[in-house]
Amino acid sequence: GESVGLHLPTLSVQEGDNSIINCAYSNSASDYFIWYKQESGKGPQFIIDIRSNMDKRQGQRVTVLLNKTVKHLSLQIAATQPGDSAVYFCAESITSGGSYIPTFGRGTSLIVHP
Amino acid sequence: ETGVTQTPRHLVMGMTNKKSLKCEQHLGHNAMYWYKQSAKKPLELMFVYSLEERVENNSVPSRFSPECPNSSHLFLHLHTLQPEDSALYLCASSPRGGLDTQYFGPGTRLTVL
C-alpha cells in the first residue's frame, strides 16, 4: 500500500541553528501536503501546507520544499528555538473529487538544545 | 487550547468493558474526525463526519462505533477492544472538511488490558 515515511526519527540541533526535516511519499497522485507539529501531551498542530503545483512555500521561520520528481518533502525551520522541540510529521492527500483523506508519516522528534 | 476538548484524557479498560470517548467543539465547525495514534504506526484517520453525516469509514473494526448527535459533539463508543487498540485517540474539527483548517484536541490516552 501507499505510505509516507520519515528518514530520521530524531534530530538534535543547537538553538539558533537551522533544522531540516525530511519526508518521503510514495503516491504520485498526491497533490496536497501538510506539515504538523505535535508537542508532548497535545494534539497535532498545522504548520504549513503546499500543493503539488508549487515547489516551495514560506511561512514564518518555516519553509516547505516539494520535489515531485523524487517524491520528497522537507520542512526547514530557521533559527530553531527551544519551543520548536516537538515531533514533526508530514501528511499527503489527494484532493481531487473533494476527498482529503490523508496518509501520515511516522514523525521526527526535533530536540533543540539551548 | 484549540477549542476542541476531549474527555476523558486517560482511560484504562478491560477487553470486556464498554466505554465511550467524547469530543466537543464550539468553534462552529461542520466537520469532525476521529484519529488513532499508536506508538508503532503513523497517525490514522478513523472516521469523518461532515454536517453530522459519516463521510468516510476507513475500514475501522466494528468494535469502534462513532456517533455524531450534532455538529458540536462526537463520540467514539468502544466495546470488546483488544490490547493492540491501546493508543492515543485524537479528535479534530474543521470548518468545511479541509485538512489545513483542522483543529485537534489533546487526545484520550487509551490502555486496553
Coordinates of N, CA and C in Angstrom, one line a residue:
Chain A
G1 N 0.8 -1.2 0.0 CA 0.0 0.0 0.0 C 0.9 1.2 0.0
E2 N 0.2 2.4 -0.2 CA 1.0 3.6 -0.2 C 1.4 4.0 1.2
S3 N 2.5 4.7 1.3 CA 3.0 5.1 2.7 C 3.8 6.3 2.6
V4 N 3.8 7.0 3.7 CA 4.6 8.2 3.9 C 5.6 7.9 5.0
G5 N 6.8 8.2 4.8 CA 7.8 7.9 5.9 C 8.8 9.0 6.0
L6 N 9.4 9.0 7.2 CA 10.4 10.0 7.5 C 11.8 9.3 7.6
H7 N 12.8 10.0 7.1 CA 14.1 9.4 7.1 C 14.7 9.3 8.4
L8 N 14.6 10.3 9.3 CA 15.3 10.4 10.6 C 14.2 10.4 11.7
P9 N 14.3 9.5 12.6 CA 13.4 9.5 13.8 C 13.7 10.6 14.8
T10 N 15.0 11.0 14.9 CA 15.4 12.1 15.9 C 16.3 13.0 15.3
L11 N 16.1 14.3 15.5 CA 17.1 15.3 15.1 C 17.4 16.2 16.2
S12 N 18.7 16.3 16.6 CA 19.1 17.2 17.6 C 19.8 18.4 17.0
V13 N 19.5 19.6 17.4 CA 20.1 20.8 16.9 C 20.4 21.8 18.1
Q14 N 21.3 22.7 17.8 CA 21.5 23.8 18.8 C 20.6 25.0 18.5
E15 N 20.2 25.6 19.6 CA 19.4 26.8 19.4 C 20.0 27.8 18.5
G16 N 19.3 28.3 17.5 CA 19.8 29.2 16.6 C 20.2 28.6 15.2
D17 N 20.4 27.3 15.2 CA 20.7 26.6 14.0 C 19.4 26.5 13.2
N18 N 19.6 26.1 11.9 CA 18.5 25.8 11.0 C 18.3 24.3 11.1
S19 N 17.0 23.9 11.0 CA 16.7 22.5 11.1 C 16.0 22.1 9.8
I20 N 16.3 20.9 9.3 CA 15.7 20.4 8.1 C 15.1 19.0 8.5
I21 N 13.9 18.8 8.3 CA 13.2 17.5 8.5 C 12.6 17.0 7.2
N22 N 12.9 15.8 6.9 CA 12.6 15.2 5.6 C 11.4 14.2 5.6
C23 N 10.8 14.1 4.5 CA 9.7 13.2 4.4 C 9.7 12.6 2.9
A24 N 9.5 11.3 2.8 CA 9.3 10.7 1.5 C 7.9 10.2 1.3
Y25 N 7.3 10.5 0.2 CA 6.0 9.9 0.0 C 6.0 9.1 -1.3
S26 N 5.1 8.2 -1.4 CA 5.1 7.2 -2.5 C 4.0 7.3 -3.4
N27 N 2.9 8.0 -3.1 CA 1.8 8.1 -4.0 C 2.0 9.3 -4.9
S28 N 2.3 9.1 -6.2 CA 2.5 10.1 -7.1 C 1.2 10.9 -7.4
A29 N 0.1 10.4 -7.1 CA -1.2 11.1 -7.3 C -1.5 12.1 -6.2
S30 N -0.7 12.1 -5.1 CA -1.0 13.1 -4.0 C -0.7 14.5 -4.6
D31 N -1.6 15.4 -4.2 CA -1.4 16.7 -4.7 C -1.5 17.8 -3.6
Y32 N -1.5 17.3 -2.3 CA -1.6 18.3 -1.2 C -0.8 17.7 -0.1
F33 N 0.0 18.5 0.5 CA 0.9 18.1 1.6 C 0.9 19.0 2.8
I34 N 1.0 18.5 4.0 CA 0.9 19.3 5.2 C 2.0 18.8 6.1
W35 N 2.6 19.8 6.8 CA 3.5 19.5 7.9 C 2.7 19.9 9.2
Y36 N 2.9 19.0 10.2 CA 2.3 19.2 11.5 C 3.4 19.2 12.6
K37 N 3.1 19.9 13.7 CA 3.9 19.9 14.9 C 3.1 19.3 16.0
Q38 N 3.7 18.4 16.7 CA 3.0 17.8 17.9 C 3.9 17.9 19.1
E39 N 3.5 18.7 20.1 CA 4.2 18.8 21.3 C 3.7 17.7 22.3
S40 N 4.5 17.4 23.2 CA 4.1 16.4 24.2 C 2.8 16.7 24.9
G41 N 1.9 15.7 24.9 CA 0.6 15.9 25.6 C -0.4 16.7 24.8
K42 N -0.1 17.1 23.6 CA -1.0 17.9 22.8 C -1.3 17.2 21.5
G43 N -2.4 17.6 20.8 CA -2.7 17.1 19.5 C -1.8 17.8 18.5
P44 N -1.8 17.3 17.2 CA -1.1 17.9 16.2 C -1.5 19.3 15.8
Q45 N -0.6 20.1 15.4 CA -0.9 21.5 15.0 C -0.4 21.7 13.6
F46 N -1.3 22.3 12.8 CA -0.9 22.6 11.4 C 0.2 23.6 11.4
I47 N 1.2 23.4 10.6 CA 2.3 24.4 10.5 C 2.3 25.0 9.1
I48 N 2.3 24.2 8.0 CA 2.4 24.8 6.7 C 1.9 23.7 5.7
D49 N 1.4 24.2 4.6 CA 1.0 23.2 3.6 C 1.5 23.7 2.2
I50 N 1.4 22.7 1.3 CA 1.9 23.1 -0.1 C 1.1 22.2 -1.1
R51 N 0.8 22.8 -2.2 CA 0.1 22.0 -3.2 C 1.1 21.6 -4.3
S52 N 0.7 20.6 -5.0 CA 1.6 20.0 -6.0 C 2.0 20.9 -7.1
N53 N 1.3 22.0 -7.3 CA 1.6 22.9 -8.4 C 2.7 23.9 -7.9
M54 N 3.2 23.7 -6.7 CA 4.3 24.6 -6.2 C 5.4 23.7 -5.8
D55 N 6.7 24.3 -5.7 CA 7.8 23.6 -5.2 C 8.4 24.2 -3.9
K56 N 7.9 25.3 -3.6 CA 8.4 26.0 -2.4 C 7.3 26.9 -1.8
R57 N 7.2 26.9 -0.5 CA 6.3 27.8 0.2 C 6.9 28.2 1.5
Q58 N 6.8 29.5 1.8 CA 7.4 30.0 3.0 C 6.4 30.5 4.0
G59 N 6.6 30.3 5.3 CA 5.8 30.8 6.3 C 6.7 31.6 7.3
Q60 N 6.3 31.8 8.5 CA 7.1 32.5 9.4 C 8.1 31.5 10.0
R61 N 9.4 31.7 9.6 CA 10.5 30.9 10.0 C 10.5 29.5 9.5
V62 N 9.5 29.1 8.7 CA 9.4 27.8 8.2 C 9.3 27.9 6.6
T63 N 9.9 26.9 6.0 CA 9.8 26.7 4.5 C 9.5 25.3 4.2
V64 N 8.6 25.0 3.3 CA 8.4 23.7 2.9 C 8.8 23.6 1.4
L65 N 9.6 22.6 1.1 CA 10.1 22.3 -0.3 C 9.5 21.0 -0.7
L66 N 9.0 21.0 -2.0 CA 8.4 19.8 -2.6 C 9.2 19.5 -3.8
N67 N 9.6 18.2 -3.9 CA 10.3 17.7 -5.1 C 9.5 16.5 -5.6
K68 N 8.7 16.8 -6.6 CA 7.8 15.8 -7.1 C 8.5 14.7 -7.9
T69 N 9.7 15.1 -8.4 CA 10.4 14.1 -9.2 C 10.9 12.9 -8.4
V70 N 11.3 13.2 -7.2 CA 11.8 12.2 -6.3 C 10.8 11.9 -5.1
K71 N 9.6 12.5 -5.2 CA 8.6 12.4 -4.2 C 9.2 12.6 -2.8
H72 N 9.7 13.8 -2.6 CA 10.3 14.2 -1.4 C 9.8 15.6 -0.9
L73 N 9.6 15.6 0.4 CA 9.1 16.8 1.0 C 10.0 17.2 2.2
S74 N 10.3 18.4 2.4 CA 11.1 18.8 3.5 C 10.5 20.0 4.2
L75 N 10.8 20.1 5.5 CA 10.5 21.3 6.3 C 11.7 21.9 6.9
Q76 N 11.9 23.1 6.6 CA 13.1 23.9 7.1 C 12.6 24.9 8.1
I77 N 13.2 24.8 9.3 CA 12.9 25.8 10.3 C 14.2 26.6 10.5
A78 N 14.0 27.9 10.4 CA 15.1 28.8 10.5 C 15.3 29.3 12.0
A79 N 16.5 29.4 12.4 CA 16.8 29.9 13.8 C 16.0 29.2 14.8
T80 N 16.2 27.9 14.8 CA 15.4 27.0 15.7 C 15.5 27.4 17.2
Q81 N 14.4 27.3 17.8 CA 14.3 27.8 19.2 C 13.9 26.6 20.1
P82 N 14.1 26.6 21.4 CA 13.7 25.5 22.2 C 12.2 25.2 22.2
G83 N 11.4 26.2 21.9 CA 10.0 26.0 21.8 C 9.6 25.2 20.5
D84 N 10.6 25.0 19.6 CA 10.3 24.2 18.4 C 10.5 22.7 18.7
S85 N 11.0 22.4 19.9 CA 11.1 21.0 20.2 C 9.8 20.3 20.2
A86 N 9.6 19.3 19.4 CA 8.4 18.6 19.2 C 8.6 17.5 18.2
V87 N 7.5 16.7 18.0 CA 7.5 15.7 16.9 C 6.9 16.4 15.6
Y88 N 7.6 16.3 14.5 CA 7.1 16.8 13.3 C 6.7 15.7 12.3
F89 N 5.6 15.7 11.7 CA 5.3 14.7 10.7 C 4.5 15.3 9.5
C90 N 4.7 14.7 8.4 CA 4.0 15.2 7.2 C 2.8 14.3 6.9
A91 N 2.0 14.9 6.0 CA 0.8 14.1 5.5 C 0.6 14.4 4.1
E92 N 0.2 13.5 3.3 CA -0.1 13.6 1.9 C -1.6 13.3 1.7
S93 N -2.2 13.9 0.7 CA -3.6 13.6 0.4 C -3.8 13.9 -1.1
I94 N -4.9 13.3 -1.5 CA -5.4 13.6 -2.9 C -6.7 14.4 -2.8
T95 N -6.7 15.6 -3.3 CA -7.8 16.5 -3.1 C -8.8 16.4 -4.2
S96 N -8.5 15.8 -5.3 CA -9.4 15.7 -6.4 C -10.6 15.0 -6.0
G97 N -11.8 15.5 -6.4 CA -13.0 14.9 -6.1 C -13.5 15.3 -4.7
G98 N -12.8 16.2 -4.1 CA -13.2 16.7 -2.8 C -12.8 15.9 -1.6
S99 N -12.1 14.8 -1.8 CA -11.7 13.9 -0.7 C -10.3 14.3 -0.2
Y100 N -10.2 14.5 1.1 CA -8.9 14.9 1.7 C -8.4 13.8 2.5
I101 N -8.7 12.6 2.3 CA -8.3 11.5 3.2 C -6.8 11.5 3.2
P102 N -6.1 11.8 4.3 CA -4.7 11.9 4.4 C -4.0 10.6 4.8
T103 N -2.7 10.5 4.4 CA -1.8 9.5 4.8 C -0.7 10.2 5.5
F104 N -0.4 9.7 6.8 CA 0.5 10.4 7.6 C 1.9 9.7 7.7
G105 N 2.9 10.5 7.9 CA 4.2 9.9 8.2 C 4.4 9.6 9.6
R106 N 5.4 8.9 9.9 CA 5.6 8.4 11.3 C 6.1 9.5 12.3
G107 N 6.8 10.4 11.8 CA 7.3 11.6 12.6 C 8.7 11.6 12.9
T108 N 9.3 12.8 13.1 CA 10.7 13.0 13.5 C 10.6 13.8 14.8
S109 N 11.4 13.4 15.8 CA 11.4 14.1 17.0 C 12.6 15.2 16.9
L110 N 12.2 16.4 17.0 CA 13.2 17.5 17.0 C 13.5 17.9 18.4
I111 N 14.8 17.9 18.7 CA 15.3 18.3 20.0 C 16.2 19.5 19.9
V112 N 15.8 20.6 20.5 CA 16.6 21.8 20.4 C 17.3 22.1 21.7
H113 N 18.6 22.1 21.7 CA 19.4 22.3 22.9 C 19.7 23.8 23.0
P114 N 19.5 24.4 24.2 CA 19.8 25.8 24.4 C 21.3 26.1 24.4
Chain B
E1 N -4.8 26.2 23.9 CA -6.1 25.5 23.7 C -6.6 25.7 22.3
T2 N -7.0 24.6 21.6 CA -7.5 24.8 20.2 C -9.0 25.0 20.2
G3 N -9.7 24.8 21.3 CA -11.2 24.9 21.2 C -11.8 23.6 21.0
V4 N -11.0 22.5 20.9 CA -11.5 21.1 20.8 C -11.2 20.4 22.1
T5 N -12.2 20.0 22.9 CA -11.9 19.3 24.1 C -12.3 17.8 24.0
Q6 N -11.5 17.0 24.8 CA -11.8 15.6 24.8 C -11.8 15.0 26.2
T7 N -12.7 14.2 26.4 CA -12.8 13.5 27.8 C -13.1 12.0 27.6
P8 N -12.6 11.2 28.5 CA -11.5 11.6 29.4 C -10.2 11.7 28.8
R9 N -9.2 12.2 29.5 CA -7.9 12.4 28.9 C -7.1 11.0 29.0
H10 N -7.5 10.2 30.0 CA -6.9 8.9 30.2 C -8.0 7.9 30.5
L11 N -7.8 6.7 29.9 CA -8.8 5.7 30.1 C -8.1 4.3 30.1
V12 N -8.4 3.5 31.1 CA -7.9 2.2 31.2 C -9.1 1.3 31.2
M13 N -9.2 0.3 30.3 CA -10.4 -0.6 30.3 C -10.0 -2.0 30.0
G14 N -10.8 -2.9 30.4 CA -10.6 -4.3 30.1 C -11.2 -4.7 28.8
M15 N -10.9 -5.8 28.3 CA -11.3 -6.2 26.9 C -12.8 -6.4 26.9
T16 N -13.5 -6.7 28.0 CA -14.9 -6.9 28.0 C -15.7 -5.7 28.4
N17 N -15.0 -4.6 28.6 CA -15.7 -3.3 29.0 C -16.3 -2.6 27.8
K18 N -17.3 -1.8 28.1 CA -17.8 -0.8 27.1 C -17.6 0.6 27.7
K19 N -17.0 1.4 26.9 CA -16.7 2.8 27.3 C -16.9 3.7 26.1
S20 N -17.0 5.0 26.3 CA -17.2 6.0 25.3 C -16.2 7.1 25.4
L21 N -15.6 7.6 24.3 CA -14.8 8.8 24.3 C -15.7 9.9 23.8
K22 N -15.5 11.1 24.4 CA -16.3 12.3 24.0 C -15.4 13.4 23.4
C23 N -15.9 14.0 22.4 CA -15.2 15.2 21.8 C -16.2 16.3 21.7
E24 N -15.8 17.5 21.9 CA -16.7 18.6 21.9 C -16.0 19.8 21.3
Q25 N -16.6 20.5 20.4 CA -16.1 21.8 19.9 C -17.2 22.8 19.7
H26 N -16.9 24.0 20.1 CA -17.9 25.1 19.9 C -17.3 26.2 19.0
L27 N -16.6 25.7 18.0 CA -16.0 26.6 17.0 C -16.9 26.9 15.8
G28 N -18.0 26.2 15.8 CA -18.9 26.4 14.7 C -18.5 25.6 13.4
H29 N -17.6 24.6 13.7 CA -17.1 23.8 12.6 C -18.2 22.7 12.1
N30 N -18.1 22.4 10.8 CA -19.1 21.4 10.3 C -18.6 20.0 10.2
A31 N -17.3 19.8 10.3 CA -16.7 18.5 10.1 C -15.9 18.1 11.4
M32 N -16.1 16.8 11.8 CA -15.3 16.3 12.9 C -14.7 15.0 12.6
Y33 N -13.6 14.7 13.2 CA -12.8 13.5 12.9 C -12.4 12.7 14.1
W34 N -12.2 11.4 13.9 CA -11.5 10.6 14.9 C -10.3 10.0 14.3
Y35 N -9.2 10.2 15.0 CA -7.9 9.6 14.6 C -7.3 8.7 15.7
K36 N -6.5 7.7 15.2 CA -5.8 6.9 16.1 C -4.3 7.1 16.0
Q37 N -3.6 7.3 17.1 CA -2.2 7.5 17.0 C -1.6 6.5 18.0
S38 N -0.9 5.5 17.4 CA -0.3 4.5 18.3 C 1.2 4.6 18.2
A39 N 1.9 4.0 19.1 CA 3.4 4.2 19.2 C 4.1 3.6 18.0
K40 N 3.5 2.6 17.4 CA 4.3 1.9 16.3 C 3.8 2.2 14.9
K41 N 2.8 3.1 14.8 CA 2.2 3.4 13.5 C 2.0 4.9 13.4
P42 N 1.9 5.3 12.1 CA 1.6 6.8 11.9 C 0.2 7.1 12.3
L43 N -0.1 8.3 12.4 CA -1.5 8.8 12.6 C -2.4 8.2 11.6
E44 N -3.6 7.7 12.0 CA -4.5 7.1 11.1 C -5.9 7.7 11.3
L45 N -6.5 8.1 10.1 CA -7.8 8.6 10.2 C -8.8 7.5 10.3
M46 N -9.7 7.6 11.3 CA -10.7 6.5 11.5 C -12.1 6.9 10.9
F47 N -12.6 8.0 11.3 CA -13.9 8.4 10.9 C -13.9 9.9 10.6
V48 N -14.8 10.3 9.6 CA -15.1 11.7 9.3 C -16.6 11.9 9.3
Y49 N -17.0 12.9 10.0 CA -18.4 13.3 9.9 C -18.4 14.8 9.4
S50 N -19.3 14.9 8.4 CA -19.5 16.3 7.8 C -20.9 16.6 7.9
L51 N -21.3 17.7 8.6 CA -22.7 18.1 8.8 C -23.4 16.9 9.4
E52 N -22.8 16.2 10.4 CA -23.4 15.2 11.2 C -23.6 13.9 10.4
E53 N -23.1 13.8 9.2 CA -23.3 12.5 8.4 C -21.9 11.9 8.2
R54 N -21.8 10.6 8.4 CA -20.5 10.0 8.2 C -20.1 10.0 6.8
V55 N -18.9 10.5 6.5 CA -18.4 10.6 5.1 C -17.4 9.5 4.8
E56 N -16.5 9.2 5.7 CA -15.5 8.2 5.4 C -15.4 7.2 6.6
N57 N -15.3 5.9 6.4 CA -15.3 5.0 7.5 C -13.8 4.5 7.6
N58 N -13.2 4.4 6.5 CA -11.8 4.0 6.5 C -11.5 2.6 7.1
S59 N -12.5 1.7 6.9 CA -12.3 0.3 7.2 C -11.9 0.0 8.7
V60 N -12.5 0.7 9.6 CA -12.2 0.5 11.0 C -13.0 -0.6 11.6
P61 N -12.4 -1.5 12.4 CA -13.2 -2.6 13.0 C -14.5 -2.1 13.7
S62 N -15.4 -3.0 13.7 CA -16.8 -2.7 14.2 C -16.8 -2.5 15.7
R63 N -15.7 -2.9 16.4 CA -15.7 -2.7 17.8 C -15.5 -1.2 18.2
F64 N -15.3 -0.4 17.2 CA -15.3 1.1 17.3 C -16.5 1.6 16.6
S65 N -17.3 2.3 17.3 CA -18.6 2.8 16.8 C -18.7 4.3 17.0
P66 N -18.7 5.1 16.0 CA -18.8 6.6 16.2 C -20.2 7.0 16.2
E67 N -20.4 8.2 16.9 CA -21.7 8.8 16.9 C -21.6 10.3 16.9
C68 N -22.3 10.9 16.1 CA -22.3 12.4 16.0 C -23.7 12.9 16.1
P69 N -24.2 13.2 17.3 CA -25.5 13.6 17.5 C -25.8 15.1 17.0
N70 N -24.8 15.9 17.0 CA -24.9 17.2 16.5 C -23.5 17.7 16.0
S71 N -23.5 18.9 15.5 CA -22.2 19.3 14.9 C -21.2 19.7 15.9
S72 N -21.5 19.8 17.2 CA -20.6 20.1 18.2 C -20.1 19.0 19.0
H73 N -20.7 17.8 18.9 CA -20.3 16.7 19.7 C -20.0 15.4 18.8
L74 N -19.0 14.7 19.3 CA -18.6 13.5 18.6 C -18.2 12.4 19.6
F75 N -18.8 11.2 19.5 CA -18.4 10.2 20.4 C -17.8 9.0 19.7
L76 N -17.0 8.3 20.4 CA -16.4 7.0 19.9 C -16.7 6.0 21.0
H77 N -17.7 5.1 20.6 CA -18.1 4.0 21.5 C -17.2 2.8 21.3
L78 N -16.7 2.3 22.4 CA -15.7 1.2 22.4 C -16.3 0.0 23.1
H79 N -16.1 -1.2 22.5 CA -16.6 -2.4 23.1 C -15.7 -3.6 22.6
T80 N -15.5 -4.5 23.6 CA -14.6 -5.7 23.3 C -13.4 -5.3 22.5
L81 N -12.6 -4.3 23.1 CA -11.4 -3.9 22.4 C -10.3 -4.9 22.7
Q82 N -9.2 -4.8 22.0 CA -8.0 -5.7 22.1 C -6.9 -4.9 22.6
P83 N -5.9 -5.5 23.2 CA -4.7 -4.7 23.7 C -4.1 -3.9 22.6
E84 N -4.1 -4.3 21.4 CA -3.5 -3.6 20.3 C -4.2 -2.3 20.0
D85 N -5.4 -2.2 20.5 CA -6.2 -0.9 20.3 C -5.7 0.2 21.3
S86 N -4.8 -0.1 22.2 CA -4.2 0.9 23.1 C -3.5 1.9 22.2
A87 N -3.9 3.2 22.4 CA -3.3 4.2 21.6 C -3.8 5.6 22.1
L88 N -3.4 6.6 21.5 CA -3.9 8.0 21.7 C -5.0 8.2 20.6
Y89 N -6.2 8.5 21.1 CA -7.3 8.8 20.2 C -7.6 10.3 20.1
L90 N -7.4 10.8 18.9 CA -7.5 12.2 18.7 C -8.7 12.6 18.0
C91 N -9.3 13.7 18.4 CA -10.5 14.2 17.8 C -10.0 15.5 17.1
A92 N -10.6 15.8 16.0 CA -10.3 17.1 15.3 C -11.6 17.6 14.7
S93 N -11.6 18.9 14.4 CA -12.7 19.5 13.7 C -12.2 20.5 12.7
S94 N -13.0 20.8 11.7 CA -12.6 21.8 10.7 C -13.9 22.5 10.2
P95 N -13.8 23.7 9.7 CA -15.0 24.4 9.2 C -15.7 23.7 8.1
R96 N -14.9 23.2 7.1 CA -15.5 22.7 5.9 C -15.0 21.4 5.5
G97 N -14.1 20.8 6.2 CA -13.6 19.5 5.9 C -12.2 19.5 5.3
G98 N -11.5 20.7 5.3 CA -10.2 20.8 4.8 C -9.1 20.4 5.8
L99 N -8.1 19.7 5.4 CA -7.0 19.4 6.3 C -6.3 20.6 6.9
D100 N -6.2 21.6 6.1 CA -5.4 22.8 6.5 C -6.1 23.6 7.6
T101 N -7.4 23.3 7.9 CA -8.1 24.1 8.9 C -8.5 23.2 10.0
Q102 N -7.9 22.0 10.2 CA -8.2 21.1 11.3 C -7.7 21.6 12.6
Y103 N -8.5 21.5 13.6 CA -8.0 21.8 15.0 C -8.1 20.5 15.8
F104 N -7.0 20.1 16.3 CA -7.0 18.8 17.1 C -7.2 19.1 18.6
G105 N -7.9 18.1 19.2 CA -8.0 18.1 20.6 C -6.7 17.5 21.2
P106 N -6.6 17.4 22.5 CA -5.4 16.9 23.2 C -5.3 15.3 23.1
G107 N -6.5 14.7 22.8 CA -6.5 13.2 22.8 C -6.9 12.6 24.1
T108 N -7.3 11.3 23.9 CA -7.6 10.4 25.0 C -6.6 9.3 25.0
R109 N -5.8 9.1 26.0 CA -4.8 8.0 26.1 C -5.5 6.8 26.6
L110 N -5.7 5.8 25.7 CA -6.5 4.6 26.0 C -5.5 3.4 26.2
T111 N -5.7 2.7 27.3 CA -5.0 1.5 27.5 C -6.0 0.4 27.7
V112 N -5.8 -0.7 26.9 CA -6.7 -1.8 27.0 C -5.9 -3.0 27.6
L113 N -6.4 -3.5 28.7 CA -5.7 -4.5 29.5 C -6.2 -5.9 29.0

